[in-house]
Amino acid sequence: MKKKIKKIIEKLNQMSESITFAESCTGGRIAAAFTAIPGASAVLNGSCVTYSNEIKHAWLGVSDEVLQTYGAVSKECVLQMLEGICKMAHSQYAICTSGIAGPTGGTPKKPVGTVYIGIKTPENTHVYHCFFEGNREKIQKQSVTFAIDEMANILKI
């Protein structure tokens, strides 16, 4: 994974673009993975761990309507998280996560392991509805790996 992150950083740096993250269920693991790579400061403007609905709303502008109608673990929420974090961090690229890492919090409609991962580029916005299995740590790790793999694919690395 470190090699992919290094290539993402190099590619964004070559394009003079920046990246940011808004993480809920991954709790800052994506930001930690990027900041572990020398040179990340050339492209990483900042990152937020937006765990509560109140912070998603206050910091990122996720609407109360989206949170009440669809919940924090939804495509609609992640779309608004992407817009909000790009605006806040003045970045062209973003990765956002919102999900249920467990072991509690799941419902029949959204069981533990349900994760929405969003990626925003200047051209497109992608939201992936994922289901990962395992304990909390495994779900978080799989979410981070998926997000980084998809960003690398989008950047054609």
mmCIF file of N, CA and C in Angstrom, residues 14-136:
data_model
loop_
_atom_site.group_PDB
_atom_site.id
_atom_site.type_symbol
_atom_site.label_atom_id
_atom_site.label_comp_id
_atom_site.label_asym_id
_atom_site.label_seq_id
_atom_site.Cartn_x
_atom_site.Cartn_y
_atom_site.Cartn_z
ATOM 1 N N GLN A 14 2.988 16.162 -9.458
ATOM 2 C CA GLN A 14 3.285 16.485 -10.858
ATOM 3 C C GLN A 14 2.176 17.323 -11.485
ATOM 4 N N MET A 15 0.943 17.070 -11.077
ATOM 5 C CA MET A 15 -0.215 17.795 -11.622
ATOM 6 C C MET A 15 -0.486 19.096 -10.865
ATOM 7 N N SER A 16 0.291 19.370 -9.821
ATOM 8 C CA SER A 16 0.073 20.539 -8.953
ATOM 9 C C SER A 16 -1.333 20.543 -8.356
ATOM 10 N N GLU A 17 -1.779 19.370 -7.928
ATOM 11 C CA GLU A 17 -3.095 19.216 -7.318
ATOM 12 C C GLU A 17 -2.929 18.800 -5.863
ATOM 13 N N SER A 18 -4.004 18.935 -5.093
ATOM 14 C CA SER A 18 -3.943 18.570 -3.682
ATOM 15 C C SER A 18 -5.062 17.594 -3.337
ATOM 16 N N ILE A 19 -4.895 16.955 -2.179
ATOM 17 C CA ILE A 19 -5.853 15.954 -1.714
ATOM 18 C C ILE A 19 -6.183 16.217 -0.250
ATOM 19 N N THR A 20 -7.352 15.785 0.139
ATOM 20 C CA THR A 20 -7.810 15.915 1.511
ATOM 21 C C THR A 20 -8.694 14.717 1.849
ATOM 22 N N PHE A 21 -8.974 14.524 3.126
ATOM 23 C CA PHE A 21 -9.779 13.389 3.564
ATOM 24 C C PHE A 21 -10.782 13.838 4.621
ATOM 25 N N ALA A 22 -11.963 13.226 4.579
ATOM 26 C CA ALA A 22 -12.937 13.343 5.667
ATOM 27 C C ALA A 22 -13.290 11.916 6.041
ATOM 28 N N GLU A 23 -12.880 11.512 7.212
ATOM 29 C CA GLU A 23 -13.041 10.124 7.625
ATOM 30 C C GLU A 23 -13.965 10.015 8.827
ATOM 31 N N SER A 24 -14.826 9.029 8.758
ATOM 32 C CA SER A 24 -15.650 8.704 9.911
ATOM 33 C C SER A 24 -15.209 7.336 10.433
ATOM 34 N N CYS A 25 -15.670 6.259 9.835
ATOM 35 C CA CYS A 25 -15.385 4.928 10.377
ATOM 36 C C CYS A 25 -13.906 4.548 10.343
ATOM 37 N N THR A 26 -13.110 5.187 9.489
ATOM 38 C CA THR A 26 -11.678 4.874 9.426
ATOM 39 C C THR A 26 -10.865 5.723 10.399
ATOM 40 N N GLY A 27 -11.481 6.690 11.029
ATOM 41 C CA GLY A 27 -10.882 7.409 12.146
ATOM 42 C C GLY A 27 -9.522 8.040 11.913
ATOM 43 N N GLY A 28 -9.213 8.423 10.692
ATOM 44 C CA GLY A 28 -7.933 9.061 10.414
ATOM 45 C C GLY A 28 -6.878 8.123 9.857
ATOM 46 N N ARG A 29 -7.244 6.868 9.628
ATOM 47 C CA ARG A 29 -6.264 5.895 9.119
ATOM 48 C C ARG A 29 -5.770 6.238 7.714
ATOM 49 N N ILE A 30 -6.625 6.816 6.878
ATOM 50 C CA ILE A 30 -6.174 7.193 5.534
ATOM 51 C C ILE A 30 -5.162 8.320 5.642
ATOM 52 N N ALA A 31 -5.470 9.315 6.450
ATOM 53 C CA ALA A 31 -4.533 10.427 6.651
ATOM 54 C C ALA A 31 -3.219 9.916 7.238
ATOM 55 N N ALA A 32 -3.297 9.007 8.186
ATOM 56 C CA ALA A 32 -2.084 8.452 8.794
ATOM 57 C C ALA A 32 -1.245 7.703 7.761
ATOM 58 N N ALA A 33 -1.903 6.966 6.865
ATOM 59 C CA ALA A 33 -1.177 6.230 5.826
ATOM 60 C C ALA A 33 -0.458 7.191 4.883
ATOM 61 N N PHE A 34 -1.100 8.296 4.550
ATOM 62 C CA PHE A 34 -0.469 9.280 3.659
ATOM 63 C C PHE A 34 0.663 10.022 4.365
ATOM 64 N N THR A 35 0.442 10.438 5.605
ATOM 65 C CA THR A 35 1.469 11.221 6.293
ATOM 66 C C THR A 35 2.667 10.372 6.699
ATOM 67 N N ALA A 36 2.555 9.061 6.609
ATOM 68 C CA ALA A 36 3.699 8.187 6.857
ATOM 69 C C ALA A 36 4.685 8.196 5.689
ATOM 70 N N ILE A 37 4.277 8.773 4.559
ATOM 71 C CA ILE A 37 5.114 8.806 3.358
ATOM 72 C C ILE A 37 5.796 10.166 3.251
ATOM 73 N N PRO A 38 7.129 10.188 3.162
ATOM 74 C CA PRO A 38 7.827 11.472 2.983
ATOM 75 C C PRO A 38 7.351 12.171 1.705
ATOM 76 N N GLY A 39 7.142 13.468 1.811
ATOM 77 C CA GLY A 39 6.693 14.242 0.661
ATOM 78 C C GLY A 39 5.193 14.453 0.605
ATOM 79 N N ALA A 40 4.452 13.841 1.517
ATOM 80 C CA ALA A 40 2.995 13.990 1.503
ATOM 81 C C ALA A 40 2.567 15.441 1.674
ATOM 82 N N SER A 41 3.371 16.220 2.376
ATOM 83 C CA SER A 41 2.994 17.619 2.615
ATOM 84 C C SER A 41 2.918 18.430 1.324
ATOM 85 N N ALA A 42 3.504 17.928 0.252
ATOM 86 C CA ALA A 42 3.432 18.635 -1.032
ATOM 87 C C ALA A 42 2.019 18.610 -1.612
ATOM 88 N N VAL A 43 1.201 17.626 -1.202
ATOM 89 C CA VAL A 43 -0.136 17.502 -1.789
ATOM 90 C C VAL A 43 -1.271 17.429 -0.768
ATOM 91 N N LEU A 44 -0.964 17.110 0.478
ATOM 92 C CA LEU A 44 -2.006 16.956 1.495
ATOM 93 C C LEU A 44 -2.212 18.267 2.239
ATOM 94 N N ASN A 45 -3.369 18.882 1.993
ATOM 95 C CA ASN A 45 -3.682 20.155 2.636
ATOM 96 C C ASN A 45 -4.140 19.987 4.072
ATOM 97 N N GLY A 46 -4.813 18.898 4.352
ATOM 98 C CA GLY A 46 -5.361 18.678 5.685
ATOM 99 C C GLY A 46 -6.391 17.571 5.629
ATOM 100 N N SER A 47 -6.907 17.224 6.795
ATOM 101 C CA SER A 47 -7.838 16.110 6.891
ATOM 102 C C SER A 47 -8.691 16.292 8.136
ATOM 103 N N CYS A 48 -9.888 15.709 8.108
ATOM 104 C CA CYS A 48 -10.783 15.775 9.265
ATOM 105 C C CYS A 48 -11.296 14.384 9.612
ATOM 106 N N VAL A 49 -11.358 14.115 10.906
ATOM 107 C CA VAL A 49 -12.097 12.956 11.382
ATOM 108 C C VAL A 49 -13.441 13.511 11.847
ATOM 109 N N THR A 50 -14.477 13.166 11.100
ATOM 110 C CA THR A 50 -15.817 13.693 11.367
ATOM 111 C C THR A 50 -16.708 12.539 11.814
ATOM 112 N N TYR A 51 -16.544 12.178 13.063
ATOM 113 C CA TYR A 51 -17.179 10.970 13.592
ATOM 114 C C TYR A 51 -18.661 11.165 13.892
ATOM 115 N N SER A 52 -19.003 12.272 14.489
ATOM 116 C CA SER A 52 -20.408 12.479 14.872
ATOM 117 C C SER A 52 -21.188 13.189 13.767
ATOM 118 N N ASN A 53 -22.489 13.006 13.796
ATOM 119 C CA ASN A 53 -23.359 13.707 12.842
ATOM 120 C C ASN A 53 -23.261 15.210 13.023
ATOM 121 N N GLU A 54 -23.129 15.646 14.273
ATOM 122 C CA GLU A 54 -23.037 17.081 14.534
ATOM 123 C C GLU A 54 -21.810 17.686 13.855
ATOM 124 N N ILE A 55 -20.696 16.981 13.897
ATOM 125 C CA ILE A 55 -19.470 17.488 13.269
ATOM 126 C C ILE A 55 -19.559 17.381 11.747
ATOM 127 N N LYS A 56 -20.162 16.306 11.246
ATOM 128 C CA LYS A 56 -20.376 16.214 9.794
ATOM 129 C C LYS A 56 -21.164 17.430 9.314
ATOM 130 N N HIS A 57 -22.161 17.814 10.089
ATOM 131 C CA HIS A 57 -22.998 18.966 9.732
ATOM 132 C C HIS A 57 -22.231 20.289 9.904
ATOM 133 N N ALA A 58 -21.621 20.483 11.066
ATOM 134 C CA ALA A 58 -20.974 21.766 11.380
ATOM 135 C C ALA A 58 -19.720 22.009 10.542
ATOM 136 N N TRP A 59 -18.898 21.008 10.367
ATOM 137 C CA TRP A 59 -17.624 21.206 9.658
ATOM 138 C C TRP A 59 -17.747 21.040 8.159
ATOM 139 N N LEU A 60 -18.542 20.057 7.726
ATOM 140 C CA LEU A 60 -18.582 19.716 6.300
ATOM 141 C C LEU A 60 -19.856 20.168 5.589
ATOM 142 N N GLY A 61 -20.830 20.614 6.356
ATOM 143 C CA GLY A 61 -22.063 21.088 5.743
ATOM 144 C C GLY A 61 -23.017 19.989 5.325
ATOM 145 N N VAL A 62 -22.864 18.796 5.896
ATOM 146 C CA VAL A 62 -23.838 17.738 5.602
ATOM 147 C C VAL A 62 -25.175 18.189 6.177
ATOM 148 N N SER A 63 -26.199 18.184 5.348
ATOM 149 C CA SER A 63 -27.489 18.740 5.768
ATOM 150 C C SER A 63 -28.188 17.837 6.785
ATOM 151 N N ASP A 64 -28.936 18.487 7.662
ATOM 152 C CA ASP A 64 -29.742 17.738 8.629
ATOM 153 C C ASP A 64 -30.727 16.833 7.895
ATOM 154 N N GLU A 65 -31.233 17.302 6.773
ATOM 155 C CA GLU A 65 -32.191 16.514 5.985
ATOM 156 C C GLU A 65 -31.563 15.200 5.521
ATOM 157 N N VAL A 66 -30.329 15.252 5.010
ATOM 158 C CA VAL A 66 -29.640 14.040 4.568
ATOM 159 C C VAL A 66 -29.397 13.116 5.750
ATOM 160 N N LEU A 67 -28.934 13.670 6.861
ATOM 161 C CA LEU A 67 -28.653 12.845 8.033
ATOM 162 C C LEU A 67 -29.924 12.183 8.575
ATOM 163 N N GLN A 68 -31.039 12.907 8.570
ATOM 164 C CA GLN A 68 -32.288 12.347 9.089
ATOM 165 C C GLN A 68 -32.924 11.369 8.111
ATOM 166 N N THR A 69 -32.843 11.674 6.816
ATOM 167 C CA THR A 69 -33.512 10.850 5.809
ATOM 168 C C THR A 69 -32.714 9.600 5.451
ATOM 169 N N TYR A 70 -31.403 9.760 5.242
ATOM 170 C CA TYR A 70 -30.574 8.656 4.757
ATOM 171 C C TYR A 70 -29.602 8.124 5.796
ATOM 172 N N GLY A 71 -29.259 8.942 6.776
ATOM 173 C CA GLY A 71 -28.296 8.566 7.799
ATOM 174 C C GLY A 71 -26.878 8.901 7.384
ATOM 175 N N ALA A 72 -25.979 8.831 8.354
ATOM 176 C CA ALA A 72 -24.570 9.142 8.098
ATOM 177 C C ALA A 72 -23.920 8.100 7.210
ATOM 178 N N VAL A 73 -24.392 6.878 7.290
ATOM 179 C CA VAL A 73 -23.836 5.793 6.474
ATOM 180 C C VAL A 73 -24.697 5.687 5.220
ATOM 181 N N SER A 74 -24.401 6.582 4.260
ATOM 182 C CA SER A 74 -25.194 6.634 3.031
ATOM 183 C C SER A 74 -24.409 7.340 1.927
ATOM 184 N N LYS A 75 -24.800 7.053 0.721
ATOM 185 C CA LYS A 75 -24.217 7.714 -0.452
ATOM 186 C C LYS A 75 -24.432 9.222 -0.357
ATOM 187 N N GLU A 76 -25.644 9.608 0.031
ATOM 188 C CA GLU A 76 -25.992 11.022 0.090
ATOM 189 C C GLU A 76 -25.106 11.781 1.078
ATOM 190 N N CYS A 77 -24.841 11.172 2.227
ATOM 191 C CA CYS A 77 -23.974 11.802 3.224
ATOM 192 C C CYS A 77 -22.551 11.930 2.694
ATOM 193 N N VAL A 78 -22.025 10.862 2.118
ATOM 194 C CA VAL A 78 -20.648 10.888 1.621
ATOM 195 C C VAL A 78 -20.490 11.915 0.491
ATOM 196 N N LEU A 79 -21.493 12.062 -0.354
ATOM 197 C CA LEU A 79 -21.426 13.088 -1.407
ATOM 198 C C LEU A 79 -21.268 14.481 -0.802
ATOM 199 N N GLN A 80 -22.037 14.755 0.248
ATOM 200 C CA GLN A 80 -21.935 16.066 0.890
ATOM 201 C C GLN A 80 -20.635 16.210 1.675
ATOM 202 N N MET A 81 -20.138 15.112 2.235
ATOM 203 C CA MET A 81 -18.839 15.150 2.914
ATOM 204 C C MET A 81 -17.729 15.512 1.924
ATOM 205 N N LEU A 82 -17.768 14.917 0.746
ATOM 206 C CA LEU A 82 -16.764 15.206 -0.281
ATOM 207 C C LEU A 82 -16.772 16.682 -0.661
ATOM 208 N N GLU A 83 -17.952 17.210 -0.897
ATOM 209 C CA GLU A 83 -18.053 18.633 -1.269
ATOM 210 C C GLU A 83 -17.540 19.525 -0.145
ATOM 211 N N GLY A 84 -17.951 19.202 1.072
ATOM 212 C CA GLY A 84 -17.577 20.022 2.214
ATOM 213 C C GLY A 84 -16.085 20.019 2.498
ATOM 214 N N ILE A 85 -15.453 18.854 2.433
ATOM 215 C CA ILE A 85 -14.022 18.791 2.754
ATOM 216 C C ILE A 85 -13.196 19.433 1.647
ATOM 217 N N CYS A 86 -13.600 19.288 0.394
ATOM 218 C CA CYS A 86 -12.857 19.946 -0.695
ATOM 219 C C CYS A 86 -12.924 21.459 -0.552
ATOM 220 N N LYS A 87 -14.077 21.958 -0.197
ATOM 221 C CA LYS A 87 -14.246 23.398 0.005
ATOM 222 C C LYS A 87 -13.407 23.872 1.196
ATOM 223 N N MET A 88 -13.470 23.139 2.303
ATOM 224 C CA MET A 88 -12.758 23.537 3.510
ATOM 225 C C MET A 88 -11.245 23.517 3.304
ATOM 226 N N ALA A 89 -10.735 22.467 2.645
ATOM 227 C CA ALA A 89 -9.292 22.287 2.504
ATOM 228 C C ALA A 89 -8.735 22.864 1.205
ATOM 229 N N HIS A 90 -9.616 23.417 0.374
ATOM 230 C CA HIS A 90 -9.185 23.971 -0.922
ATOM 231 C C HIS A 90 -8.418 22.918 -1.727
ATOM 232 N N SER A 91 -8.983 21.714 -1.798
ATOM 233 C CA SER A 91 -8.361 20.608 -2.510
ATOM 234 C C SER A 91 -9.211 20.191 -3.705
ATOM 235 N N GLN A 92 -8.534 19.649 -4.706
ATOM 236 C CA GLN A 92 -9.211 19.180 -5.901
ATOM 237 C C GLN A 92 -9.611 17.710 -5.794
ATOM 238 N N TYR A 93 -8.911 16.965 -4.941
ATOM 239 C CA TYR A 93 -9.153 15.537 -4.767
ATOM 240 C C TYR A 93 -9.505 15.278 -3.306
ATOM 241 N N ALA A 94 -10.390 14.294 -3.107
ATOM 242 C CA ALA A 94 -10.773 13.944 -1.728
ATOM 243 C C ALA A 94 -11.167 12.487 -1.646
ATOM 244 N N ILE A 95 -10.961 11.931 -0.458
ATOM 245 C CA ILE A 95 -11.478 10.611 -0.111
ATOM 246 C C ILE A 95 -12.275 10.780 1.179
ATOM 247 N N CYS A 96 -13.477 10.203 1.199
ATOM 248 C CA CYS A 96 -14.301 10.234 2.402
ATOM 249 C C CYS A 96 -14.799 8.829 2.715
ATOM 250 N N THR A 97 -14.946 8.560 4.005
ATOM 251 C CA THR A 97 -15.481 7.275 4.449
ATOM 252 C C THR A 97 -16.551 7.487 5.506
ATOM 253 N N SER A 98 -17.579 6.662 5.433
ATOM 254 C CA SER A 98 -18.595 6.633 6.477
ATOM 255 C C SER A 98 -19.168 5.226 6.502
ATOM 256 N N GLY A 99 -19.131 4.598 7.672
ATOM 257 C CA GLY A 99 -19.591 3.221 7.735
ATOM 258 C C GLY A 99 -19.768 2.725 9.150
ATOM 259 N N ILE A 100 -20.007 1.427 9.230
ATOM 260 C CA ILE A 100 -20.245 0.776 10.518
ATOM 261 C C ILE A 100 -19.172 -0.287 10.688
ATOM 262 N N ALA A 101 -18.168 0.038 11.500
ATOM 263 C CA ALA A 101 -17.043 -0.879 11.701
ATOM 264 C C ALA A 101 -17.319 -1.917 12.786
ATOM 265 N N GLY A 102 -18.332 -1.685 13.608
ATOM 266 C CA GLY A 102 -18.726 -2.661 14.605
ATOM 267 C C GLY A 102 -17.899 -2.600 15.887
ATOM 268 N N PRO A 103 -18.109 -3.492 16.768
ATOM 269 C CA PRO A 103 -18.960 -4.668 16.600
ATOM 270 C C PRO A 103 -20.448 -4.380 16.770
ATOM 271 N N THR A 104 -20.792 -3.188 17.241
ATOM 272 C CA THR A 104 -22.199 -2.827 17.390
ATOM 273 C C THR A 104 -22.545 -1.749 16.367
ATOM 274 N N GLY A 105 -23.808 -1.372 16.329
ATOM 275 C CA GLY A 105 -24.250 -0.278 15.476
ATOM 276 C C GLY A 105 -24.919 -0.711 14.189
ATOM 277 N N GLY A 106 -24.828 -1.984 13.858
ATOM 278 C CA GLY A 106 -25.437 -2.462 12.630
ATOM 279 C C GLY A 106 -26.941 -2.616 12.753
ATOM 280 N N THR A 107 -27.602 -2.605 11.611
ATOM 281 C CA THR A 107 -29.040 -2.841 11.523
ATOM 282 C C THR A 107 -29.274 -3.838 10.386
ATOM 283 N N PRO A 108 -30.474 -4.375 10.270
ATOM 284 C CA PRO A 108 -30.722 -5.278 9.140
ATOM 285 C C PRO A 108 -30.452 -4.626 7.780
ATOM 286 N N LYS A 109 -30.783 -3.353 7.630
ATOM 287 C CA LYS A 109 -30.556 -2.653 6.357
ATOM 288 C C LYS A 109 -29.098 -2.233 6.183
ATOM 289 N N LYS A 110 -28.432 -1.951 7.279
ATOM 290 C CA LYS A 110 -27.027 -1.525 7.259
ATOM 291 C C LYS A 110 -26.267 -2.325 8.318
ATOM 292 N N PRO A 111 -25.894 -3.552 7.965
ATOM 293 C CA PRO A 111 -25.184 -4.390 8.942
ATOM 294 C C PRO A 111 -23.754 -3.907 9.164
ATOM 295 N N VAL A 112 -23.151 -4.375 10.253
ATOM 296 C CA VAL A 112 -21.745 -4.108 10.507
ATOM 297 C C VAL A 112 -20.960 -4.521 9.261
ATOM 298 N N GLY A 113 -20.045 -3.658 8.846
ATOM 299 C CA GLY A 113 -19.265 -3.904 7.636
ATOM 300 C C GLY A 113 -19.723 -3.072 6.456
ATOM 301 N N THR A 114 -20.865 -2.405 6.596
ATOM 302 C CA THR A 114 -21.357 -1.516 5.545
ATOM 303 C C THR A 114 -20.531 -0.240 5.573
ATOM 304 N N VAL A 115 -19.920 0.100 4.448
ATOM 305 C CA VAL A 115 -19.083 1.297 4.361
ATOM 306 C C VAL A 115 -19.321 1.970 3.012
ATOM 307 N N TYR A 116 -19.505 3.275 3.055
ATOM 308 C CA TYR A 116 -19.552 4.083 1.835
ATOM 309 C C TYR A 116 -18.224 4.814 1.730
ATOM 310 N N ILE A 117 -17.597 4.685 0.575
ATOM 311 C CA ILE A 117 -16.313 5.332 0.319
ATOM 312 C C ILE A 117 -16.490 6.233 -0.886
ATOM 313 N N GLY A 118 -16.171 7.502 -0.698
ATOM 314 C CA GLY A 118 -16.308 8.476 -1.776
ATOM 315 C C GLY A 118 -14.965 9.006 -2.220
ATOM 316 N N ILE A 119 -14.849 9.230 -3.519
ATOM 317 C CA ILE A 119 -13.645 9.820 -4.096
ATOM 318 C C ILE A 119 -14.080 10.931 -5.042
ATOM 319 N N LYS A 120 -13.512 12.105 -4.826
ATOM 320 C CA LYS A 120 -13.821 13.262 -5.667
ATOM 321 C C LYS A 120 -12.567 13.673 -6.421
ATOM 322 N N THR A 121 -12.732 13.912 -7.717
ATOM 323 C CA THR A 121 -11.675 14.440 -8.564
ATOM 324 C C THR A 121 -12.232 15.688 -9.242
ATOM 325 N N PRO A 122 -11.397 16.455 -9.925
ATOM 326 C CA PRO A 122 -11.946 17.614 -10.636
ATOM 327 C C PRO A 122 -12.977 17.225 -11.704
ATOM 328 N N GLU A 123 -12.894 16.000 -12.223
ATOM 329 C CA GLU A 123 -13.789 15.577 -13.290
ATOM 330 C C GLU A 123 -15.011 14.800 -12.814
ATOM 331 N N ASN A 124 -14.864 14.014 -11.755
ATOM 332 C CA ASN A 124 -15.921 13.091 -11.351
ATOM 333 C C ASN A 124 -15.996 12.921 -9.842
ATOM 334 N N THR A 125 -17.125 12.388 -9.434
ATOM 335 C CA THR A 125 -17.308 11.982 -8.046
ATOM 336 C C THR A 125 -17.815 10.545 -8.057
ATOM 337 N N HIS A 126 -17.167 9.691 -7.292
ATOM 338 C CA HIS A 126 -17.527 8.279 -7.209
ATOM 339 C C HIS A 126 -17.866 7.951 -5.761
ATOM 340 N N VAL A 127 -18.940 7.225 -5.554
ATOM 341 C CA VAL A 127 -19.257 6.710 -4.224
ATOM 342 C C VAL A 127 -19.474 5.206 -4.353
ATOM 343 N N TYR A 128 -18.767 4.458 -3.541
ATOM 344 C CA TYR A 128 -18.819 3.001 -3.562
ATOM 345 C C TYR A 128 -19.519 2.506 -2.304
ATOM 346 N N HIS A 129 -20.505 1.636 -2.492
ATOM 347 C CA HIS A 129 -21.199 1.005 -1.375
ATOM 348 C C HIS A 129 -20.520 -0.341 -1.158
ATOM 349 N N CYS A 130 -19.788 -0.467 -0.073
ATOM 350 C CA CYS A 130 -18.989 -1.659 0.186
ATOM 351 C C CYS A 130 -19.545 -2.432 1.366
ATOM 352 N N PHE A 131 -19.228 -3.698 1.384
ATOM 353 C CA PHE A 131 -19.499 -4.517 2.555
ATOM 354 C C PHE A 131 -18.247 -5.327 2.854
ATOM 355 N N PHE A 132 -17.675 -5.080 4.028
ATOM 356 C CA PHE A 132 -16.454 -5.763 4.444
ATOM 357 C C PHE A 132 -16.768 -6.665 5.632
ATOM 358 N N GLU A 133 -16.068 -7.771 5.700
ATOM 359 C CA GLU A 133 -16.279 -8.721 6.785
ATOM 360 C C GLU A 133 -15.083 -8.727 7.727
ATOM 361 N N GLY A 134 -15.336 -9.130 8.958
ATOM 362 C CA GLY A 134 -14.276 -9.223 9.951
ATOM 363 C C GLY A 134 -14.574 -8.361 11.153
ATOM 364 N N ASN A 135 -13.580 -8.272 12.024
ATOM 365 C CA ASN A 135 -13.740 -7.446 13.215
ATOM 366 C C ASN A 135 -13.530 -5.972 12.855
ATOM 367 N N ARG A 136 -13.641 -5.126 13.837
ATOM 368 C CA ARG A 136 -13.547 -3.679 13.627
ATOM 369 C C ARG A 136 -12.261 -3.292 12.900
#
